[in-house]
Amino acid sequence: MSIGIIIGEDSLARPSWAATDPMMRTYYDTEWGMPVRDEHGVFERLSLEAFQSGLSWATILRKRENFREAFAGFDPEVIAGFGEAKVEELLVNAGIIRNRAKILATIKNAKATIALREDGGLAEFIWSFQPDSTPAPNALEEIPTTSPESVAMSKALKKRGFAFVGPTTMYALMEALGIVDTHLMGSHRRGTSGIWPA
């Protein structure tokens, strides 16, 4: 059995971070690491990963519906039109992370997402960095925080006008979207994305 795996009362094996909090467990069981290939889905996760930078994912997940409401359902077309008045409104919204740099980055990234449509779109661009193999961690400590692909993706996105897309944040995005499978060996979710064999 992998180190850091906990068997739940439902007899399913999960990593410790997803084993106790019902919200995190549901996210782990149903969403994390499952393939997302549409612009809207990828843009939302890119935005949330940027807001998560320096914070816990649980904090973001608890505020997710508030983020969706505040950011027009993560519609790039609407967000691209946000002006200073909207930024000031967001900065007093206690339901989200009130960070000016991250709010401005989300607006910038919405504009960059629209521009990227001329070259196949955001989802195709992000998935083009899928590696030839995926990690097979037996312990949480064995899960990488960056990869050559996440470094390359970060550089490529910055060139396209994106912000808050550092290599670590992009690796977390790759994990969330199923581009890599970092489920621990022995987890009930290992290999369930259909992208990588168990």
Short mmCIF file of C-alpha atoms in Angstrom, two decimals:
data_model
loop_
_atom_site.label_atom_id
_atom_site.label_comp_id
_atom_site.label_asym_id
_atom_site.label_seq_id
_atom_site.Cartn_x
_atom_site.Cartn_y
_atom_site.Cartn_z
CA MET A 1 0.00 0.00 0.00
CA SER A 2 1.24 3.48 -0.84
CA ILE A 3 2.42 5.75 1.97
CA GLY A 4 -0.15 8.45 2.63
CA ILE A 5 -3.11 6.34 1.48
CA ILE A 6 -6.09 6.08 3.81
CA ILE A 7 -8.89 3.52 3.44
CA GLY A 8 -12.24 5.21 3.98
CA GLU A 9 -15.33 3.74 5.62
CA ASP A 10 -16.49 3.03 2.05
CA SER A 11 -13.38 0.81 1.67
CA LEU A 12 -11.92 3.11 -1.01
CA ALA A 13 -8.26 4.12 -0.90
CA ARG A 14 -7.52 7.85 -1.10
CA PRO A 15 -4.57 10.14 -0.31
CA SER A 16 -4.66 11.76 3.12
CA TRP A 17 -5.60 15.19 1.69
CA ALA A 18 -8.81 13.75 0.22
CA ALA A 19 -9.71 11.31 2.97
CA THR A 20 -11.48 13.31 5.68
CA ASP A 21 -13.08 16.55 4.42
CA PRO A 22 -16.30 15.56 2.55
CA MET A 23 -15.89 18.44 0.06
CA MET A 24 -12.30 17.45 -0.79
CA ARG A 25 -13.29 13.77 -0.97
CA THR A 26 -16.08 14.49 -3.46
CA TYR A 27 -13.76 16.67 -5.55
CA TYR A 28 -11.11 13.95 -5.53
CA ASP A 29 -13.58 11.15 -6.33
CA THR A 30 -15.50 12.86 -9.11
CA GLU A 31 -13.46 15.65 -10.67
CA TRP A 32 -9.75 15.93 -9.94
CA GLY A 33 -7.68 14.38 -12.71
CA MET A 34 -10.61 13.75 -15.03
CA PRO A 35 -10.01 15.08 -18.57
CA VAL A 36 -11.23 18.61 -19.28
CA ARG A 37 -10.89 19.57 -22.95
CA ASP A 38 -13.24 22.52 -23.49
CA GLU A 39 -12.19 26.18 -23.38
CA HIS A 40 -14.59 27.13 -20.59
CA GLY A 41 -13.57 24.26 -18.32
CA VAL A 42 -9.85 24.83 -18.88
CA PHE A 43 -10.16 28.61 -18.39
CA GLU A 44 -12.05 28.17 -15.10
CA ARG A 45 -9.44 25.79 -13.74
CA LEU A 46 -6.58 27.99 -14.96
CA SER A 47 -8.19 30.94 -13.17
CA LEU A 48 -8.80 29.02 -9.93
CA GLU A 49 -5.25 27.62 -9.92
CA ALA A 50 -3.94 31.19 -10.21
CA PHE A 51 -6.07 32.29 -7.25
CA GLN A 52 -4.89 29.23 -5.31
CA SER A 53 -1.23 30.27 -5.62
CA GLY A 54 0.10 30.49 -2.04
CA LEU A 55 -3.15 29.17 -0.53
CA SER A 56 -4.74 25.76 0.08
CA TRP A 57 -6.93 24.20 -2.58
CA ALA A 58 -9.65 23.65 0.04
CA THR A 59 -9.87 27.44 0.47
CA ILE A 60 -10.51 27.87 -3.27
CA LEU A 61 -12.95 24.98 -3.47
CA ARG A 62 -15.05 26.43 -0.64
CA LYS A 63 -15.30 29.71 -2.55
CA ARG A 64 -15.76 28.20 -6.00
CA GLU A 65 -19.44 29.09 -6.41
CA ASN A 66 -18.69 32.63 -5.24
CA PHE A 67 -15.91 32.84 -7.84
CA ARG A 68 -18.28 31.62 -10.55
CA GLU A 69 -20.82 34.26 -9.61
CA ALA A 70 -18.24 37.05 -9.33
CA PHE A 71 -16.52 36.15 -12.61
CA ALA A 72 -19.60 35.69 -14.81
CA GLY A 73 -19.38 31.90 -14.81
CA PHE A 74 -15.78 32.23 -16.04
CA ASP A 75 -16.93 33.43 -19.45
CA PRO A 76 -13.79 34.90 -21.09
CA GLU A 77 -15.87 37.22 -23.28
CA VAL A 78 -17.51 38.88 -20.27
CA ILE A 79 -14.39 38.95 -18.08
CA ALA A 80 -12.32 40.52 -20.88
CA GLY A 81 -14.65 43.52 -20.64
CA PHE A 82 -14.17 44.06 -16.89
CA GLY A 83 -13.01 47.62 -16.19
CA GLU A 84 -11.66 49.38 -13.11
CA ALA A 85 -15.11 49.75 -11.53
CA LYS A 86 -15.61 45.98 -11.71
CA VAL A 87 -12.13 45.39 -10.27
CA GLU A 88 -12.98 47.66 -7.31
CA GLU A 89 -16.25 45.77 -6.85
CA LEU A 90 -14.37 42.44 -6.78
CA LEU A 91 -11.87 43.80 -4.27
CA VAL A 92 -14.64 44.24 -1.69
CA ASN A 93 -16.28 40.85 -2.44
CA ALA A 94 -15.64 38.79 0.71
CA GLY A 95 -16.77 35.63 -1.09
CA ILE A 96 -13.61 35.44 -3.22
CA ILE A 97 -9.86 35.94 -2.75
CA ARG A 98 -9.47 39.73 -2.80
CA ASN A 99 -6.10 40.05 -4.49
CA ARG A 100 -5.76 42.83 -7.07
CA ALA A 101 -2.90 41.15 -8.94
CA LYS A 102 -4.84 37.89 -9.28
CA ILE A 103 -8.03 39.68 -10.32
CA LEU A 104 -6.14 41.66 -12.98
CA ALA A 105 -4.42 38.45 -14.12
CA THR A 106 -7.82 36.78 -14.61
CA ILE A 107 -8.94 39.67 -16.83
CA LYS A 108 -5.65 39.57 -18.75
CA ASN A 109 -5.96 35.79 -19.14
CA ALA A 110 -9.52 36.13 -20.46
CA LYS A 111 -8.24 38.45 -23.20
CA ALA A 112 -5.35 36.09 -23.94
CA THR A 113 -7.78 33.14 -24.12
CA ILE A 114 -9.89 34.96 -26.72
CA ALA A 115 -6.76 35.79 -28.75
CA LEU A 116 -5.65 32.16 -28.61
CA ARG A 117 -8.80 31.05 -30.45
CA GLU A 118 -7.09 32.00 -33.71
CA ASP A 119 -4.51 29.28 -33.01
CA GLY A 120 -6.75 26.39 -32.04
CA GLY A 121 -7.84 27.63 -28.62
CA LEU A 122 -6.78 27.40 -24.99
CA ALA A 123 -7.71 23.75 -24.39
CA GLU A 124 -5.80 22.46 -27.40
CA PHE A 125 -2.83 24.66 -26.48
CA ILE A 126 -2.70 23.38 -22.88
CA TRP A 127 -3.12 19.73 -23.90
CA SER A 128 -0.28 20.04 -26.44
CA PHE A 129 2.07 19.85 -23.43
CA GLN A 130 0.94 16.34 -22.45
CA PRO A 131 4.10 14.31 -21.68
CA ASP A 132 4.94 10.84 -23.01
CA SER A 133 4.65 9.30 -19.55
CA THR A 134 3.11 10.09 -16.18
CA PRO A 135 4.52 9.73 -12.64
CA ALA A 136 3.77 6.59 -10.63
CA PRO A 137 4.08 7.86 -7.04
CA ASN A 138 3.91 5.52 -4.05
CA ALA A 139 4.01 8.41 -1.57
CA LEU A 140 2.87 12.04 -1.57
CA GLU A 141 6.55 13.09 -1.36
CA GLU A 142 7.18 11.39 -4.73
CA ILE A 143 4.68 13.59 -6.58
CA PRO A 144 6.52 16.23 -8.63
CA THR A 145 5.62 19.90 -8.30
CA THR A 146 6.95 20.83 -11.75
CA SER A 147 8.02 19.05 -14.92
CA PRO A 148 9.83 20.00 -18.14
CA GLU A 149 6.38 20.23 -19.73
CA SER A 150 4.97 22.55 -17.05
CA VAL A 151 8.04 24.78 -17.41
CA ALA A 152 7.58 24.87 -21.19
CA MET A 153 3.83 25.52 -20.84
CA SER A 154 4.48 28.36 -18.41
CA LYS A 155 6.91 30.05 -20.81
CA ALA A 156 4.60 29.55 -23.79
CA LEU A 157 1.56 30.97 -21.97
CA LYS A 158 3.52 34.00 -20.76
CA LYS A 159 4.56 34.65 -24.37
CA ARG A 160 0.87 34.59 -25.26
CA GLY A 161 0.06 37.23 -22.65
CA PHE A 162 -1.03 35.08 -19.70
CA ALA A 163 -0.15 35.90 -16.08
CA PHE A 164 0.07 33.86 -12.84
CA VAL A 165 1.03 30.80 -14.89
CA GLY A 166 4.27 29.73 -13.19
CA PRO A 167 5.62 26.16 -13.64
CA THR A 168 4.27 24.92 -10.28
CA THR A 169 0.81 26.38 -10.91
CA MET A 170 0.82 24.87 -14.41
CA TYR A 171 1.80 21.46 -13.05
CA ALA A 172 -1.15 21.64 -10.64
CA LEU A 173 -3.33 22.53 -13.64
CA MET A 174 -1.99 19.52 -15.57
CA GLU A 175 -2.90 17.29 -12.61
CA ALA A 176 -6.39 18.78 -12.29
CA LEU A 177 -7.12 18.41 -16.03
CA GLY A 178 -5.87 14.83 -16.28
CA ILE A 179 -2.89 15.72 -18.50
CA VAL A 180 -0.77 13.82 -15.97
CA ASP A 181 -2.00 11.21 -13.49
CA THR A 182 -0.43 11.76 -10.08
CA HIS A 183 -2.93 9.65 -8.17
CA LEU A 184 -0.96 7.50 -5.74
CA MET A 185 -0.44 3.89 -6.74
CA GLY A 186 -3.12 2.06 -4.79
CA SER A 187 -5.63 4.92 -4.91
CA HIS A 188 -9.05 3.89 -6.20
CA ARG A 189 -8.77 6.73 -8.75
CA ARG A 190 -5.45 5.66 -10.28
CA GLY A 191 -5.91 5.22 -14.05
CA THR A 192 -9.61 6.22 -14.04
CA SER A 193 -9.10 9.20 -16.39
CA GLY A 194 -8.82 6.93 -19.41
CA ILE A 195 -5.73 8.93 -20.47
CA TRP A 196 -3.17 6.84 -18.60
CA PRO A 197 -3.31 3.13 -17.72
CA ALA A 198 -3.48 2.24 -14.03
#
